[in-house]
Amino acid sequence: MTSVQGTSVDITTEDGVADAYFVHPADGGPHPGVLFYQDAFGLRPHLRAMADRIAGEGYAVLVPNVFYRHGRTPVFDLPEYIDPQARPEIFEKIWPVMQSLTNDLAMRDADAYLGWLAGSPAVTGGPVGLTGYCMGARLSLLTAGTHPDRVAAAAGFHGGGLVTDGPDSPHLVAGNITAEVYFGHADQDQSMPPEAVRTLEDALTEAGVRHVTEVYEGALHGYTQADMASYDKAGDERHWAALLDLLGRTF
C-alpha cells in the first residue's frame, strides 16, 4: 500500500456544515473518489483507519459525519471498545439521532458530499464508488439509486433497514441504479432477516442491476468493526476482499 495523507475538512450542505475526514494517496493524485458512509456509532479512529486502508489502495476517500446536525465529531462519547449489550445506554443515545436522519435529508446531504468530491483536485473526474456499514449500507443503496449518474460502484456491509414496509424503503430505488452493487449481509442480523435479503436480491435482479449479495455465515451485525464486540476477523477479511475487488473492477 502507498503512503496516505489524511485531513479534516468541512462540507457545506443545504442545512449547515458537515465535518468529514478526507484521505488520499500522498503522491499528489488525482485518484478515484470513494464516499464512505459511517455506521451508527459515527466517525471515530477505527473508521479513519478503514478509510486509510482504502486510500492506500489508490483511492481518495471521504468519510462525512452524517450526524452533523447534532454536532461536530465526536457526536457521541464512546468507549475505545464498544459493546452495546454491556452498555445499552450508548445505543439509547444514538437511536433517536439515527431516526432523525430521514432518507430525504440523507440524500440532500449526499448531493453535497458528491459535489465536494467532484470539486476536489485530489479526485479524478467521473462517477465515484460508495461503501457503507450498518446504517451506512442503507445510505450507500439510496445514494446509488438517487444519484445514478454519479455512482459507478456501491457496496454495503451488515446493513440494516435496506428493506422496510414503508413507501420510502431503500430497496425501491433499485430500478434507478446503474452502478455495480455488492452487499455482504450478516446471517445473524435481526435488522436484515432472510426475507429482507431475498426481497433486496429480487429487486436488484428484476431491475437488471449488476450485483452480488452474499450472506456471511456466523457473522453478527457489525462484523467489520474491530472496535466492537461483534467483530469477526474472517468476515472482515472477506469484506475487504470483496470491496477492493469491486473497486478494482470499476476503476
Short mmCIF file of C-alpha atoms in Angstrom, two decimals:
data_model
loop_
_atom_site.label_atom_id
_atom_site.label_comp_id
_atom_site.label_asym_id
_atom_site.label_seq_id
_atom_site.Cartn_x
_atom_site.Cartn_y
_atom_site.Cartn_z
CA MET A 1 0.00 0.00 0.00
CA THR A 2 1.11 3.54 -0.69
CA SER A 3 1.50 6.20 1.99
CA VAL A 4 -1.56 8.34 2.56
CA GLN A 5 -2.39 11.85 3.67
CA GLY A 6 -5.49 12.48 5.79
CA THR A 7 -7.07 15.67 6.99
CA SER A 8 -10.28 17.07 8.45
CA VAL A 9 -12.47 19.04 6.04
CA ASP A 10 -15.77 20.89 6.19
CA ILE A 11 -18.50 20.41 3.60
CA THR A 12 -21.25 22.96 3.13
CA THR A 13 -24.69 21.39 2.79
CA GLU A 14 -28.15 22.87 2.39
CA ASP A 15 -28.64 22.57 6.14
CA GLY A 16 -25.26 23.57 7.54
CA VAL A 17 -21.69 22.34 7.59
CA ALA A 18 -20.70 18.68 7.81
CA ASP A 19 -17.28 17.90 9.20
CA ALA A 20 -15.54 14.99 7.47
CA TYR A 21 -12.33 13.03 7.18
CA PHE A 22 -10.63 13.04 3.77
CA VAL A 23 -7.68 10.82 2.95
CA HIS A 24 -5.85 10.13 -0.31
CA PRO A 25 -2.51 8.77 -1.54
CA ALA A 26 0.33 11.15 -0.77
CA ASP A 27 1.66 11.06 -4.34
CA GLY A 28 -0.22 14.15 -5.49
CA GLY A 29 -3.04 12.31 -7.27
CA PRO A 30 -5.66 12.61 -8.54
CA HIS A 31 -7.31 9.28 -7.69
CA PRO A 32 -10.80 7.77 -8.00
CA GLY A 33 -13.16 9.01 -5.32
CA VAL A 34 -14.87 6.87 -2.69
CA LEU A 35 -17.66 8.10 -0.44
CA PHE A 36 -17.52 6.12 2.82
CA TYR A 37 -20.69 6.04 4.92
CA GLN A 38 -20.30 5.53 8.66
CA ASP A 39 -22.12 3.12 10.92
CA ALA A 40 -24.41 4.32 13.72
CA PHE A 41 -21.54 4.98 16.13
CA GLY A 42 -20.10 7.71 13.98
CA LEU A 43 -16.80 9.00 12.70
CA ARG A 44 -14.09 7.71 15.02
CA PRO A 45 -10.50 6.36 14.90
CA HIS A 46 -11.47 2.92 13.60
CA LEU A 47 -13.37 4.37 10.63
CA ARG A 48 -10.47 6.67 9.85
CA ALA A 49 -8.18 3.63 9.84
CA MET A 50 -10.53 1.85 7.44
CA ALA A 51 -10.54 4.87 5.15
CA ASP A 52 -6.74 4.99 5.32
CA ARG A 53 -6.59 1.39 4.15
CA ILE A 54 -8.83 2.11 1.15
CA ALA A 55 -6.76 5.20 0.31
CA GLY A 56 -3.62 3.08 0.50
CA GLU A 57 -5.01 1.03 -2.38
CA GLY A 58 -5.14 4.14 -4.58
CA TYR A 59 -8.40 5.96 -3.78
CA ALA A 60 -9.40 9.37 -2.44
CA VAL A 61 -11.82 8.66 0.42
CA LEU A 62 -14.32 10.98 2.08
CA VAL A 63 -15.94 9.97 5.39
CA PRO A 64 -18.57 12.57 6.36
CA ASN A 65 -20.11 12.93 9.79
CA VAL A 66 -23.67 12.26 8.65
CA PHE A 67 -24.95 13.32 12.10
CA TYR A 68 -23.54 16.83 11.73
CA ARG A 69 -26.93 18.39 12.53
CA HIS A 70 -26.35 17.16 16.09
CA GLY A 71 -22.81 18.47 16.40
CA ARG A 72 -19.30 18.02 15.14
CA THR A 73 -17.29 14.85 15.66
CA PRO A 74 -17.41 13.21 18.14
CA VAL A 75 -21.19 13.38 18.31
CA PHE A 76 -21.22 10.64 20.98
CA ASP A 77 -18.90 9.94 23.89
CA LEU A 78 -17.82 6.40 23.05
CA PRO A 79 -15.50 3.97 24.84
CA GLU A 80 -12.49 2.65 22.94
CA TYR A 81 -14.18 -0.75 22.81
CA ILE A 82 -17.90 -0.67 22.05
CA ASP A 83 -20.20 -3.35 23.46
CA PRO A 84 -23.83 -2.22 23.08
CA GLN A 85 -25.08 -5.20 25.08
CA ALA A 86 -22.86 -4.34 28.03
CA ARG A 87 -23.54 -0.62 27.64
CA PRO A 88 -27.15 -0.32 26.36
CA GLU A 89 -27.23 3.35 27.26
CA ILE A 90 -24.88 4.00 24.33
CA PHE A 91 -27.43 2.94 21.75
CA GLU A 92 -30.24 4.65 23.64
CA LYS A 93 -28.46 7.94 22.87
CA ILE A 94 -27.70 7.02 19.27
CA TRP A 95 -31.10 5.67 18.21
CA PRO A 96 -33.02 8.99 18.13
CA VAL A 97 -30.18 10.63 16.20
CA MET A 98 -30.28 7.82 13.64
CA GLN A 99 -34.04 8.15 13.32
CA SER A 100 -33.79 11.87 12.68
CA LEU A 101 -31.71 11.31 9.54
CA THR A 102 -34.52 10.69 7.08
CA ASN A 103 -33.93 9.40 3.58
CA ASP A 104 -34.73 12.82 2.15
CA LEU A 105 -32.24 14.59 4.40
CA ALA A 106 -29.57 11.97 3.78
CA MET A 107 -29.89 12.27 0.00
CA ARG A 108 -29.82 16.05 0.16
CA ASP A 109 -26.55 15.66 2.02
CA ALA A 110 -25.30 13.06 -0.47
CA ASP A 111 -25.57 15.68 -3.19
CA ALA A 112 -23.22 17.91 -1.19
CA TYR A 113 -20.75 15.09 -0.47
CA LEU A 114 -20.63 14.02 -4.11
CA GLY A 115 -20.27 17.63 -5.19
CA TRP A 116 -17.36 18.12 -2.82
CA LEU A 117 -15.58 15.07 -4.23
CA ALA A 118 -16.20 16.27 -7.77
CA GLY A 119 -14.61 19.62 -6.92
CA SER A 120 -11.53 18.23 -5.18
CA PRO A 121 -8.26 18.33 -7.16
CA ALA A 122 -7.27 15.10 -5.39
CA VAL A 123 -10.15 13.23 -7.06
CA THR A 124 -10.35 12.14 -10.69
CA GLY A 125 -13.38 13.21 -12.66
CA GLY A 126 -16.37 10.97 -13.23
CA PRO A 127 -18.52 8.77 -11.00
CA VAL A 128 -17.27 7.58 -7.61
CA GLY A 129 -17.51 4.44 -5.53
CA LEU A 130 -19.52 4.02 -2.34
CA THR A 131 -19.14 1.84 0.70
CA GLY A 132 -21.26 1.82 3.83
CA TYR A 133 -21.58 -0.05 7.10
CA CYS A 134 -24.65 -0.71 9.26
CA MET A 135 -26.89 2.31 8.55
CA GLY A 136 -24.24 3.38 6.03
CA ALA A 137 -25.19 0.44 3.80
CA ARG A 138 -28.68 1.91 3.58
CA LEU A 139 -27.19 5.28 2.63
CA SER A 140 -24.99 3.61 0.02
CA LEU A 141 -28.01 1.93 -1.59
CA LEU A 142 -30.07 5.12 -1.51
CA THR A 143 -27.24 7.21 -2.96
CA ALA A 144 -26.68 4.75 -5.82
CA GLY A 145 -30.37 4.97 -6.71
CA THR A 146 -30.81 8.70 -6.14
CA HIS A 147 -27.64 9.87 -7.93
CA PRO A 148 -27.09 7.10 -10.50
CA ASP A 149 -25.05 9.24 -12.88
CA ARG A 150 -22.55 9.99 -10.11
CA VAL A 151 -22.01 6.47 -8.73
CA ALA A 152 -20.09 3.70 -10.51
CA ALA A 153 -19.95 1.13 -7.71
CA ALA A 154 -21.77 0.74 -4.40
CA ALA A 155 -21.12 -1.64 -1.53
CA GLY A 156 -22.79 -2.22 1.81
CA PHE A 157 -21.87 -4.47 4.73
CA HIS A 158 -24.04 -5.71 7.62
CA GLY A 159 -26.66 -3.21 6.53
CA GLY A 160 -29.88 -2.72 8.43
CA GLY A 161 -33.20 -1.45 7.17
CA LEU A 162 -32.46 -1.95 3.48
CA VAL A 163 -35.99 -3.31 3.12
CA THR A 164 -38.94 -1.89 5.05
CA ASP A 165 -42.72 -1.82 4.73
CA GLY A 166 -42.69 1.92 4.06
CA PRO A 167 -43.19 3.72 0.75
CA ASP A 168 -39.62 5.02 1.02
CA SER A 169 -37.97 1.63 1.58
CA PRO A 170 -34.38 1.84 0.26
CA HIS A 171 -34.74 -1.25 -1.92
CA LEU A 172 -37.32 0.56 -4.04
CA VAL A 173 -34.59 2.68 -5.67
CA ALA A 174 -33.16 -0.42 -7.37
CA GLY A 175 -34.74 0.47 -10.69
CA ASN A 176 -32.67 3.65 -10.91
CA ILE A 177 -29.28 2.11 -10.18
CA THR A 178 -26.67 1.99 -12.94
CA ALA A 179 -23.71 1.12 -10.69
CA GLU A 180 -22.42 -2.36 -9.91
CA VAL A 181 -23.55 -3.31 -6.41
CA TYR A 182 -22.27 -5.62 -3.68
CA PHE A 183 -23.90 -6.41 -0.33
CA GLY A 184 -22.40 -8.61 2.37
CA HIS A 185 -25.09 -9.47 4.92
CA ALA A 186 -24.61 -10.94 8.38
CA ASP A 187 -26.59 -14.13 8.81
CA GLN A 188 -27.34 -13.32 12.47
CA ASP A 189 -28.74 -9.85 11.87
CA GLN A 190 -32.23 -9.03 13.09
CA SER A 191 -32.18 -5.76 11.16
CA MET A 192 -31.81 -7.64 7.85
CA PRO A 193 -33.58 -11.03 8.17
CA PRO A 194 -33.55 -13.66 5.39
CA GLU A 195 -36.83 -12.48 3.88
CA ALA A 196 -35.45 -8.95 3.57
CA VAL A 197 -32.28 -10.26 1.94
CA ARG A 198 -34.43 -12.12 -0.60
CA THR A 199 -36.55 -9.03 -1.28
CA LEU A 200 -33.47 -6.92 -1.95
CA GLU A 201 -31.97 -9.61 -4.16
CA ASP A 202 -35.20 -9.88 -6.14
CA ALA A 203 -35.44 -6.10 -6.57
CA LEU A 204 -31.88 -5.84 -7.87
CA THR A 205 -32.36 -8.81 -10.21
CA GLU A 206 -35.66 -7.54 -11.61
CA ALA A 207 -34.08 -4.12 -12.22
CA GLY A 208 -31.18 -5.66 -14.14
CA VAL A 209 -28.60 -4.29 -11.70
CA ARG A 210 -25.18 -5.91 -11.87
CA HIS A 211 -24.85 -7.17 -8.34
CA VAL A 212 -23.73 -9.75 -5.83
CA THR A 213 -25.45 -10.30 -2.50
CA GLU A 214 -23.86 -12.71 -0.06
CA VAL A 215 -24.67 -13.84 3.46
CA TYR A 216 -21.66 -14.21 5.73
CA GLU A 217 -22.29 -17.32 7.82
CA GLY A 218 -21.61 -16.93 11.53
CA ALA A 219 -21.24 -13.15 11.26
CA LEU A 220 -23.02 -10.70 13.53
CA HIS A 221 -24.24 -7.22 12.69
CA GLY A 222 -21.09 -5.08 12.87
CA TYR A 223 -18.66 -7.83 11.86
CA THR A 224 -16.29 -5.37 10.13
CA GLN A 225 -15.84 -3.10 13.13
CA ALA A 226 -12.70 -4.07 15.08
CA ASP A 227 -13.58 -1.74 17.96
CA MET A 228 -16.87 -3.55 18.61
CA ALA A 229 -17.84 -6.75 20.41
CA SER A 230 -19.48 -8.06 17.21
CA TYR A 231 -16.23 -8.01 15.23
CA ASP A 232 -15.48 -11.15 13.21
CA LYS A 233 -12.00 -11.41 11.72
CA ALA A 234 -12.92 -13.86 8.99
CA GLY A 235 -15.94 -11.81 7.96
CA ASP A 236 -13.87 -8.63 7.98
CA GLU A 237 -11.19 -10.12 5.75
CA ARG A 238 -13.88 -11.37 3.37
CA HIS A 239 -15.36 -7.87 3.32
CA TRP A 240 -12.02 -6.29 2.39
CA ALA A 241 -11.51 -8.75 -0.45
CA ALA A 242 -15.00 -8.10 -1.83
CA LEU A 243 -14.79 -4.32 -1.51
CA LEU A 244 -11.37 -3.94 -3.06
CA ASP A 245 -12.29 -6.35 -5.86
CA LEU A 246 -15.38 -4.27 -6.65
CA LEU A 247 -13.43 -1.02 -6.67
CA GLY A 248 -10.64 -2.59 -8.70
CA ARG A 249 -13.07 -3.77 -11.39
CA THR A 250 -14.72 -0.35 -11.51
CA PHE A 251 -11.75 1.98 -11.64
#
